[in-house]
Coordinates of C-alpha atoms in Angstrom, one line a residue:
Chain A
M1 CA 52.3 7.9 26.7
S2 CA 51.9 5.5 29.5
L3 CA 49.5 2.6 29.7
A4 CA 47.7 4.1 32.7
T5 CA 46.6 7.0 30.6
I6 CA 45.2 4.8 27.9
V7 CA 43.3 2.7 30.3
A8 CA 42.1 5.8 32.1
A9 CA 41.1 7.5 28.8
S10 CA 39.2 4.4 27.6
E11 CA 37.5 4.2 31.0
A12 CA 36.6 7.9 30.9
N13 CA 35.1 7.5 27.4
K14 CA 31.4 6.5 27.4
N15 CA 30.5 3.2 25.8
P16 CA 29.5 4.3 22.2
L17 CA 26.8 1.6 22.2
L18 CA 24.9 3.2 25.1
P19 CA 22.5 5.9 23.9
D20 CA 22.5 9.3 25.6
M21 CA 19.0 10.0 26.7
A22 CA 19.3 13.8 26.2
E23 CA 20.5 13.2 22.7
M24 CA 17.7 10.7 22.0
T25 CA 15.1 13.1 23.3
I26 CA 16.3 15.9 21.0
G27 CA 16.7 13.5 18.1
I28 CA 13.1 12.3 18.5
F29 CA 11.9 15.9 18.8
S30 CA 13.8 16.8 15.6
F31 CA 12.6 13.8 13.7
L32 CA 9.0 14.4 14.8
V33 CA 9.2 18.0 13.5
V34 CA 10.5 16.6 10.2
L35 CA 7.8 13.9 10.2
F36 CA 5.1 16.4 10.9
F37 CA 6.1 19.0 8.3
L38 CA 6.8 16.5 5.6
G39 CA 4.2 13.9 6.3
K40 CA 1.3 16.1 7.2
V41 CA 1.9 19.3 5.1
L42 CA 4.4 19.0 2.3
L43 CA 4.2 15.5 1.0
P44 CA 0.4 15.5 0.6
R45 CA 0.8 18.6 -1.5
I46 CA 3.4 17.1 -3.8
E47 CA 1.5 13.9 -4.1
K48 CA -1.6 15.9 -5.2
T49 CA 0.5 17.8 -7.7
L50 CA 2.1 14.7 -9.1
A51 CA -1.4 13.0 -9.3
E52 CA -2.7 16.1 -11.1
R53 CA 0.1 16.1 -13.5
T54 CA -0.4 12.4 -14.2
D55 CA -4.1 13.2 -14.8
L56 CA -3.3 16.0 -17.0
I57 CA -0.9 14.0 -19.1
E58 CA -3.2 11.1 -19.3
G59 CA -6.1 13.4 -20.0
G60 CA -4.1 15.0 -22.9
L61 CA -3.3 11.5 -24.2
K62 CA -7.0 10.5 -23.9
R63 CA -8.1 13.7 -25.8
A64 CA -5.6 13.0 -28.5
D65 CA -6.9 9.4 -28.7
D66 CA -10.4 10.7 -28.9
A67 CA -9.5 13.2 -31.7
Q68 CA -7.8 10.4 -33.6
A69 CA -10.7 8.1 -33.2
E70 CA -13.1 10.8 -34.4
A71 CA -10.9 11.5 -37.4
A72 CA -10.8 7.8 -38.2
S73 CA -14.5 7.5 -37.9
T74 CA -15.0 10.6 -40.1
L75 CA -12.7 9.2 -42.7
E76 CA -14.6 5.9 -42.6
Q77 CA -17.8 7.8 -43.0
Y78 CA -16.4 9.7 -46.0
R79 CA -15.2 6.5 -47.5
A80 CA -18.6 4.9 -47.1
Q81 CA -20.2 7.9 -48.7
L82 CA -17.8 7.8 -51.5
A83 CA -18.4 4.1 -52.1
E84 CA -22.1 4.7 -51.9
A85 CA -21.9 7.5 -54.4
R86 CA -19.8 5.3 -56.8
H87 CA -22.3 2.6 -56.4
E88 CA -25.2 5.0 -57.1
A89 CA -23.4 6.3 -60.2
A90 CA -22.9 2.7 -61.4
R91 CA -26.5 1.9 -60.7
L92 CA -27.7 5.0 -62.6
R93 CA -25.5 4.2 -65.6
E94 CA -26.8 0.7 -65.6
E95 CA -30.3 1.9 -65.5
A96 CA -29.7 4.4 -68.2
R97 CA -28.2 1.7 -70.4
E98 CA -31.2 -0.5 -69.7
Q99 CA -33.6 2.3 -70.4
G100 CA -31.8 3.1 -73.6
A101 CA -31.9 -0.5 -74.7
Q102 CA -35.6 -0.6 -73.8
I103 CA -36.3 2.5 -75.8
L104 CA -34.4 1.2 -78.7
A105 CA -36.3 -2.1 -78.6
E106 CA -39.6 -0.2 -78.3
M107 CA -38.8 2.0 -81.3
R108 CA -37.7 -1.0 -83.3
E109 CA -41.0 -2.7 -82.4
Q110 CA -42.9 0.4 -83.4
A111 CA -41.0 0.7 -86.7
Q112 CA -41.7 -2.9 -87.4
A113 CA -45.3 -2.5 -86.6
E114 CA -45.5 0.5 -88.8
A115 CA -43.8 -1.4 -91.6
R116 CA -46.2 -4.3 -91.1
R117 CA -49.1 -1.9 -91.1
L118 CA -47.9 -0.3 -94.4
V119 CA -47.4 -3.7 -96.0
E120 CA -50.8 -4.7 -94.9
A121 CA -52.4 -1.6 -96.3
A122 CA -50.5 -2.0 -99.5
H123 CA -51.8 -5.6 -99.7
V124 CA -55.3 -4.5 -99.1
Q125 CA -55.0 -1.8 -101.8
I126 CA -53.5 -4.2 -104.2
E127 CA -56.3 -6.7 -103.6
A128 CA -58.9 -4.0 -104.1
E129 CA -57.3 -2.8 -107.3
R130 CA -57.1 -6.4 -108.5
L131 CA -60.7 -7.0 -107.8
Q132 CA -61.6 -3.7 -109.6
A133 CA -59.4 -4.8 -112.5
V134 CA -61.1 -8.2 -112.5
A135 CA -64.6 -6.6 -112.5
Q136 CA -63.6 -4.2 -115.2
L137 CA -62.1 -7.1 -117.2
R138 CA -65.2 -9.1 -116.8
A139 CA -67.2 -6.3 -118.2
E140 CA -64.9 -5.7 -121.1
V141 CA -63.9 -9.3 -121.9
G142 CA -67.6 -10.0 -122.8
S143 CA -68.0 -7.3 -125.5
I144 CA -64.5 -7.8 -126.8
S145 CA -64.9 -11.5 -127.1
V146 CA -68.4 -11.2 -128.7
E147 CA -67.1 -8.7 -131.1
L148 CA -64.2 -10.9 -131.8
A149 CA -66.4 -13.9 -132.2
G150 CA -68.9 -12.0 -134.5
R151 CA -65.9 -11.0 -136.6
V152 CA -64.6 -14.6 -136.6
V153 CA -68.0 -16.2 -137.5
G154 CA -68.9 -13.5 -139.9
E155 CA -72.4 -12.9 -138.7
S156 CA -73.6 -10.1 -136.7
L157 CA -75.1 -11.0 -133.5
E158 CA -77.2 -8.0 -133.1
D159 CA -79.7 -9.2 -130.7
E160 CA -77.9 -7.8 -127.6
A161 CA -80.0 -9.5 -125.0
R162 CA -79.3 -12.8 -126.5
Q163 CA -75.7 -12.1 -126.7
R164 CA -75.5 -11.1 -123.1
R165 CA -77.2 -14.2 -122.0
I166 CA -74.9 -16.4 -123.9
V167 CA -71.8 -14.7 -122.5
D168 CA -73.1 -14.7 -118.9
R169 CA -74.0 -18.3 -119.2
F170 CA -70.5 -19.0 -120.5
L171 CA -68.9 -17.1 -117.7
E172 CA -70.9 -18.7 -115.0
E173 CA -70.0 -22.0 -116.4
L174 CA -66.4 -20.9 -116.2
E175 CA -66.8 -19.8 -112.5
Q176 CA -68.6 -22.9 -111.6
R177 CA -65.9 -24.9 -113.2
S178 CA -63.2 -23.0 -111.3
A179 CA -65.2 -23.3 -108.1
A180 CA -65.6 -27.0 -108.6
E181 CA -61.9 -27.3 -109.2
Q182 CA -61.2 -25.4 -105.9
V183 CA -63.5 -27.7 -104.0
T184 CA -62.0 -30.8 -105.4
S185 CA -58.5 -29.5 -104.8
Chain B
M1 CA 35.5 27.4 24.9
S2 CA 38.5 25.1 24.5
A3 CA 39.1 22.6 21.7
Q4 CA 37.4 19.9 23.6
H5 CA 34.0 21.6 23.0
L6 CA 34.3 21.9 19.2
L7 CA 36.8 19.2 18.3
A8 CA 36.0 16.7 21.0
K9 CA 39.7 15.9 21.5
T10 CA 43.1 17.4 21.2
F11 CA 45.1 15.1 19.0
S12 CA 48.5 16.1 20.3
D13 CA 49.6 12.8 21.8
E14 CA 47.4 9.9 20.6
A15 CA 45.6 8.5 17.7
P16 CA 41.9 9.3 17.4
G17 CA 39.7 6.8 19.2
L18 CA 36.5 6.8 21.1
G19 CA 37.2 10.3 22.4
L20 CA 36.2 11.5 18.9
F21 CA 32.6 10.8 19.8
D22 CA 32.7 12.1 23.4
W23 CA 31.5 15.7 23.3
K24 CA 31.7 18.0 26.3
P25 CA 28.6 20.2 26.6
I26 CA 28.9 23.6 25.0
F27 CA 26.3 25.1 27.3
Y28 CA 23.7 24.0 29.8
I29 CA 19.9 24.3 29.8
G30 CA 19.0 23.5 33.4
S31 CA 21.0 20.4 34.2
V32 CA 21.1 19.1 30.6
G33 CA 24.3 19.7 28.8
I34 CA 23.8 20.7 25.2
T35 CA 26.5 19.1 23.0
K36 CA 27.4 19.5 19.4
P37 CA 25.6 16.4 18.1
M38 CA 22.3 17.7 19.6
I39 CA 22.7 21.0 17.9
L40 CA 23.6 19.2 14.6
V41 CA 20.5 17.0 14.8
L42 CA 18.3 20.0 15.3
L43 CA 20.1 21.6 12.3
V44 CA 19.4 18.4 10.3
G45 CA 15.7 18.7 11.0
L46 CA 15.7 22.4 10.2
I47 CA 17.6 21.8 6.9
V48 CA 15.2 19.0 5.8
V49 CA 12.1 20.9 6.6
A50 CA 13.5 24.1 5.0
F51 CA 14.5 22.4 1.8
F52 CA 11.2 20.6 1.4
W53 CA 9.3 23.8 2.4
A54 CA 11.1 25.6 -0.4
A55 CA 10.5 22.7 -2.8
F56 CA 6.9 21.6 -2.0
A57 CA 5.2 24.5 -0.2
K58 CA 3.5 25.7 -3.4
P59 CA 3.9 22.9 -5.8
K60 CA 3.3 23.8 -9.4
L61 CA 2.3 21.5 -12.3
V62 CA 5.4 22.7 -14.2
P63 CA 8.2 22.3 -11.6
R64 CA 10.8 25.0 -11.2
G65 CA 14.0 25.4 -9.2
A66 CA 13.9 23.6 -5.9
Q67 CA 10.8 21.7 -6.8
N68 CA 12.6 19.9 -9.6
V69 CA 15.3 18.7 -7.1
G70 CA 12.7 17.8 -4.5
E71 CA 10.7 15.8 -7.1
V72 CA 13.7 13.9 -8.3
L73 CA 14.5 12.9 -4.7
Y74 CA 10.9 12.1 -3.9
V75 CA 10.5 10.0 -7.0
F76 CA 13.9 8.3 -6.2
V77 CA 12.6 7.2 -2.8
R78 CA 9.3 6.1 -4.3
E79 CA 10.7 4.2 -7.3
Q80 CA 13.8 2.7 -5.7
I81 CA 12.6 2.0 -2.1
A82 CA 8.8 2.2 -1.6
R83 CA 7.4 0.6 -4.7
P84 CA 9.7 -2.5 -4.9
M85 CA 9.2 -3.2 -1.2
L86 CA 5.6 -2.2 -0.5
G87 CA 4.0 -2.5 -3.9
K88 CA 0.5 -1.0 -3.8
D89 CA 0.9 0.3 -0.3
A90 CA 3.8 2.4 -1.3
E91 CA 2.0 5.8 -1.6
K92 CA 0.7 5.6 1.9
W93 CA 4.1 4.8 3.5
M94 CA 5.9 7.4 1.5
R95 CA 5.0 9.9 4.2
L96 CA 7.1 8.0 6.7
L97 CA 9.9 6.8 4.4
V98 CA 10.7 10.2 2.9
P99 CA 11.3 11.8 6.3
I100 CA 13.4 8.8 7.4
F101 CA 15.5 8.9 4.3
F102 CA 16.3 12.6 4.4
F103 CA 16.7 12.7 8.1
V104 CA 19.3 9.9 7.9
W105 CA 21.0 11.2 4.8
I106 CA 21.4 14.8 5.8
G107 CA 22.5 13.5 9.2
N108 CA 25.2 11.5 7.6
L109 CA 26.1 14.3 5.3
M110 CA 26.9 16.5 8.3
S111 CA 30.1 14.4 8.3
I112 CA 31.6 16.3 5.4
I113 CA 30.1 19.7 5.8
P114 CA 32.8 22.1 7.1
F115 CA 32.5 23.1 10.8
A116 CA 29.8 20.5 11.4
Q117 CA 32.1 17.6 10.4
F118 CA 30.4 15.0 12.5
P119 CA 28.0 12.4 11.3
V120 CA 25.0 12.7 13.5
N121 CA 24.2 9.0 13.1
S122 CA 27.5 8.0 14.6
K123 CA 25.8 8.6 18.0
I124 CA 23.8 5.4 18.6
A125 CA 20.9 7.4 20.0
F126 CA 19.7 8.7 16.7
P127 CA 19.7 5.4 14.6
L128 CA 18.4 3.6 17.7
F129 CA 15.2 5.5 18.1
L130 CA 14.5 5.3 14.4
A131 CA 15.1 1.6 14.4
V132 CA 13.0 1.1 17.6
M133 CA 10.2 3.1 16.0
I134 CA 10.3 0.9 12.9
W135 CA 10.4 -2.2 15.1
F136 CA 7.3 -1.2 17.0
L137 CA 5.6 -0.3 13.8
M138 CA 6.5 -3.7 12.3
I139 CA 5.2 -5.7 15.2
G140 CA 2.1 -3.4 15.6
L141 CA 1.3 -3.8 11.9
G142 CA 2.0 -7.5 12.0
I143 CA -0.4 -8.0 14.9
K144 CA -3.0 -5.7 13.3
H145 CA -2.9 -7.3 9.9
Q146 CA -2.2 -10.9 10.6
G147 CA -3.5 -11.3 14.2
F148 CA -1.4 -11.9 17.3
F149 CA -0.8 -15.6 16.8
G150 CA -1.1 -15.4 13.0
Y151 CA 1.8 -12.9 12.9
F152 CA 4.1 -15.1 15.0
K153 CA 3.0 -18.2 13.3
N154 CA 3.7 -16.7 9.8
F155 CA 7.2 -15.6 10.4
M156 CA 8.3 -18.5 12.7
F157 CA 6.6 -21.4 10.9
P158 CA 6.8 -20.7 7.1
P159 CA 4.8 -23.4 5.3
G160 CA 6.4 -26.1 3.1
L161 CA 9.4 -27.3 5.1
P162 CA 10.2 -30.7 6.6
I163 CA 8.7 -30.9 10.0
F164 CA 12.0 -31.6 12.0
I165 CA 13.4 -28.3 10.9
Y166 CA 10.7 -26.3 12.6
P167 CA 12.0 -26.2 16.2
L168 CA 15.3 -24.9 15.1
L169 CA 13.9 -22.6 12.5
A170 CA 11.3 -21.1 14.8
A171 CA 13.9 -20.3 17.4
I172 CA 16.2 -18.7 14.8
E173 CA 13.5 -16.8 13.2
F174 CA 12.1 -15.5 16.5
V175 CA 15.5 -14.3 17.6
S176 CA 16.4 -12.8 14.3
T177 CA 13.1 -11.0 13.8
I178 CA 12.5 -9.8 17.3
F179 CA 16.0 -9.1 18.6
V180 CA 18.5 -9.0 15.8
R181 CA 16.5 -6.9 13.4
P182 CA 16.2 -3.7 15.4
F183 CA 19.7 -4.1 16.6
T184 CA 21.4 -4.6 13.2
H185 CA 19.1 -2.0 11.7
A186 CA 20.4 0.7 14.1
V187 CA 23.9 -0.7 14.4
R188 CA 24.5 -0.9 10.7
L189 CA 24.0 2.8 10.3
F190 CA 25.8 3.7 13.5
A191 CA 28.8 1.5 12.8
N192 CA 29.3 2.6 9.2
M193 CA 29.2 6.3 10.3
F194 CA 31.3 5.6 13.3
A195 CA 34.0 3.7 11.4
G196 CA 33.9 6.1 8.5
H197 CA 34.4 9.1 10.8
L198 CA 37.2 7.4 12.7
L199 CA 39.0 6.6 9.4
V200 CA 38.7 10.1 8.1
A201 CA 39.9 11.5 11.4
L202 CA 42.8 9.1 11.6
F203 CA 44.1 10.2 8.2
C204 CA 43.5 13.8 9.1
V205 CA 45.6 13.3 12.3
V206 CA 48.3 11.6 10.3
G207 CA 48.5 14.5 7.9
Y208 CA 48.4 17.1 10.7
H209 CA 50.9 15.3 12.9
F210 CA 53.5 14.7 10.3
L211 CA 53.2 18.0 8.4
V212 CA 52.6 20.4 11.2
E213 CA 53.3 19.0 14.6
Q214 CA 56.5 17.0 14.0
V215 CA 58.0 17.8 10.7
T216 CA 60.7 15.2 9.9
P217 CA 62.3 14.3 6.5
L218 CA 60.8 10.8 6.7
G219 CA 57.5 12.0 8.1
V220 CA 56.6 14.4 5.3
P221 CA 55.7 11.8 2.7
V222 CA 53.6 10.0 5.2
G223 CA 51.8 13.2 6.0
I224 CA 51.2 13.9 2.3
L225 CA 49.8 10.4 2.0
G226 CA 47.6 11.1 5.0
V227 CA 46.2 14.2 3.3
I228 CA 45.5 12.4 0.0
L229 CA 43.9 9.5 1.9
T230 CA 41.8 12.0 3.8
I231 CA 40.4 13.4 0.6
A232 CA 39.9 9.9 -0.9
M233 CA 38.1 8.7 2.3
T234 CA 35.9 11.8 2.3
V235 CA 34.8 11.1 -1.2
F236 CA 34.2 7.5 -0.3
E237 CA 32.3 8.6 2.8
L238 CA 30.0 10.7 0.6
F239 CA 29.1 7.5 -1.2
V240 CA 28.8 5.4 1.9
Q241 CA 26.5 8.0 3.5
A242 CA 24.1 7.9 0.6
V243 CA 24.2 4.1 0.5
Q244 CA 23.6 3.7 4.2
A245 CA 20.7 6.1 4.1
Y246 CA 19.3 4.1 1.2
V247 CA 19.8 0.8 3.0
F248 CA 18.3 2.1 6.2
T249 CA 15.2 3.3 4.5
L250 CA 15.0 0.2 2.3
L251 CA 15.1 -2.0 5.4
A252 CA 12.5 0.2 7.1
A253 CA 10.3 -0.4 4.1
F254 CA 11.1 -4.1 4.1
Y255 CA 10.2 -4.4 7.8
I256 CA 7.0 -2.5 7.4
S257 CA 6.1 -4.8 4.4
S258 CA 6.9 -7.9 6.5
G259 CA 4.4 -6.6 9.0
L260 CA 1.7 -5.9 6.4
H261 CA 2.0 -9.2 4.5
A262 CA 3.0 -12.7 5.6
D263 CA 4.7 -13.8 2.4
H264 CA 8.1 -12.1 3.1
Chain C
M1 CA 51.2 1.9 19.1
S2 CA 52.2 0.7 22.5
I3 CA 50.7 -2.8 22.1
L4 CA 54.1 -4.5 21.8
A5 CA 55.4 -2.5 24.7
A6 CA 52.5 -3.6 26.8
V7 CA 53.2 -7.3 26.3
P8 CA 55.7 -7.6 29.3
L9 CA 54.0 -8.9 32.4
D10 CA 52.5 -5.9 34.0
P11 CA 49.1 -5.8 35.7
N12 CA 48.2 -2.7 33.7
S13 CA 48.9 -4.5 30.4
V14 CA 45.5 -6.2 30.5
G15 CA 43.8 -3.2 28.9
A16 CA 46.1 -3.1 25.9
L17 CA 46.0 -6.8 25.5
S18 CA 42.2 -6.7 25.4
G19 CA 42.4 -4.0 22.8
A20 CA 44.6 -6.2 20.7
L21 CA 42.2 -9.1 21.2
K22 CA 39.3 -6.9 20.0
S23 CA 41.1 -6.0 16.8
I24 CA 41.8 -9.7 16.2
G25 CA 38.2 -10.5 16.9
Y26 CA 37.0 -7.9 14.5
G27 CA 39.4 -9.2 11.9
L28 CA 38.0 -12.7 12.3
A29 CA 34.5 -11.5 12.3
A30 CA 35.0 -9.6 9.0
I31 CA 36.2 -12.7 7.1
G32 CA 32.9 -14.3 6.6
P33 CA 30.9 -11.2 5.7
G34 CA 33.7 -10.1 3.4
I35 CA 33.4 -13.4 1.4
G36 CA 29.6 -13.1 1.6
V37 CA 29.5 -9.5 0.3
G38 CA 31.8 -10.5 -2.5
I39 CA 29.6 -13.4 -3.4
V40 CA 26.5 -11.2 -3.3
F41 CA 27.9 -8.5 -5.6
G42 CA 29.7 -11.0 -7.9
Q43 CA 26.5 -13.0 -8.4
G44 CA 24.5 -9.8 -8.7
V45 CA 26.7 -8.5 -11.5
N46 CA 26.6 -11.9 -13.1
A47 CA 22.8 -11.9 -13.0
M48 CA 22.6 -8.4 -14.4
A49 CA 24.9 -9.4 -17.3
R50 CA 22.6 -12.3 -18.0
Q51 CA 19.4 -10.4 -17.7
P52 CA 20.0 -6.7 -18.2
E53 CA 16.2 -6.1 -18.2
M54 CA 16.0 -7.3 -14.6
T55 CA 18.6 -4.8 -13.4
G56 CA 16.3 -2.9 -11.1
V57 CA 15.0 -6.0 -9.2
I58 CA 18.5 -7.5 -9.0
Q59 CA 20.0 -4.4 -7.6
Q60 CA 17.3 -4.2 -5.0
N61 CA 17.9 -7.7 -3.8
M62 CA 21.7 -7.3 -4.1
I63 CA 21.6 -4.3 -1.7
L64 CA 19.4 -6.3 0.7
G65 CA 21.7 -9.3 0.6
F66 CA 24.7 -7.0 1.1
A67 CA 23.0 -5.3 4.1
F68 CA 22.2 -8.7 5.7
S69 CA 25.7 -10.2 5.3
E70 CA 27.4 -6.9 6.3
A71 CA 25.4 -6.9 9.5
L72 CA 27.6 -9.8 10.8
A73 CA 30.8 -7.7 10.4
L74 CA 29.2 -4.8 12.1
I75 CA 28.2 -6.9 15.0
G76 CA 31.8 -7.9 15.1
L77 CA 32.8 -4.3 15.1
V78 CA 30.5 -3.3 18.0
M79 CA 30.8 -6.4 20.1
P80 CA 34.1 -5.2 21.8
F81 CA 32.1 -2.2 23.1
V82 CA 29.6 -4.5 24.7
Y83 CA 32.4 -6.0 26.8
T84 CA 34.2 -2.9 27.9

């Protein structure tokens, strides 16, 4: 291969840095077609689809979150109710206990009152019986003592009115004496 | 139709060079010759639109088949390119970045598809118009969002530096933002594809030459090495193509973001 | 190829000589970016090892830094074509 052919060949070749206008025109046309179909038609569609998918996934996540939140709030509610019920039960038990104690106290009070009343009544009866006994004694002591005295002195004190007067006088003296003793004491 | 129309060069007597990228027209429409790269770039547009049509024409909430693949790719561009660079503006610019990424990537991928076997972006015209478009977009957005003088002031005079640095810095920043950016943006993609294609073609020719054209006892091992390296370089190209498409789109997003906000 | 054959004084050898110069120029241009890319990825891996949770951000900036330093080598690659 001679030098002349190399030089000639390299001169015949176009400079690769100089763009061919026909090529460039067709290239621009081809690129504009691509740009139009992708940029105006196809990419907006896939963008929309991707956005929809994102929305859907995020929506699903949000729904799951909501459901979880609801479950949590329901659980909280149940717990609150349960606690309230327990509280209520405790309160009722307490009340019942108090009531029971109160009833017990009332009954005890009543029983005590009844007992006091009975004791009172018994005292009153005893007093009455005592007074009756005293009155009866007073009636009987006079005759017994007169009879005893008549027997002792050997003379019959037949004049009954006289006898009674002496005895009454004697008894009054006695009562006065005891009354005077009560006053002085 | 001779080999020059489909293979760009007959490799009978010299190593592959610039001739690889110099296509003779296959047919003419009027006076315009239609070459293989032009057909390939139309094919790229067709493939990208067809794939995304299959994937996203009727998107379903539960993806199936092509939509799965399309969504993975879409989410990759969004998470790896748009969001880190553009933040909250990412969604809006996805409609530009996704076409750029797939146009560039499928164009690069043409390099290893049988019978296409030519990276569309190794013709400077295609990366160049994309880069120029991004460049206009960047300056337009900068002037719209930061004001005409505000935009130039923001990138040429970043605050908080010693005052004597500014004349130098302003000049460097101006040249690098206004002239170097679109140039390197286009040339990075172009040069990677150009060099990659050249390498693969070189090893191909080595294999073909030593195993078919001139079979000699010493040449056969070299030819076998050429075939092995061709396969290795093809795999490496597959990686480089994806990386360059990613870098091209990443830089596009970065430039757009530098127009939108001053802090970059 | 025929670079060595082209060296003898011959008016036509200028083309081959300039081709050889272009290769040398690209080789020189690739030194700096090669070191730069190495530093970018080395430091990037270092940073990822230190803070694995920041991997995404680091990778992002690593690729950006790689792209910026690589640009210089690519300018070196295409510059010969500017002066054809």
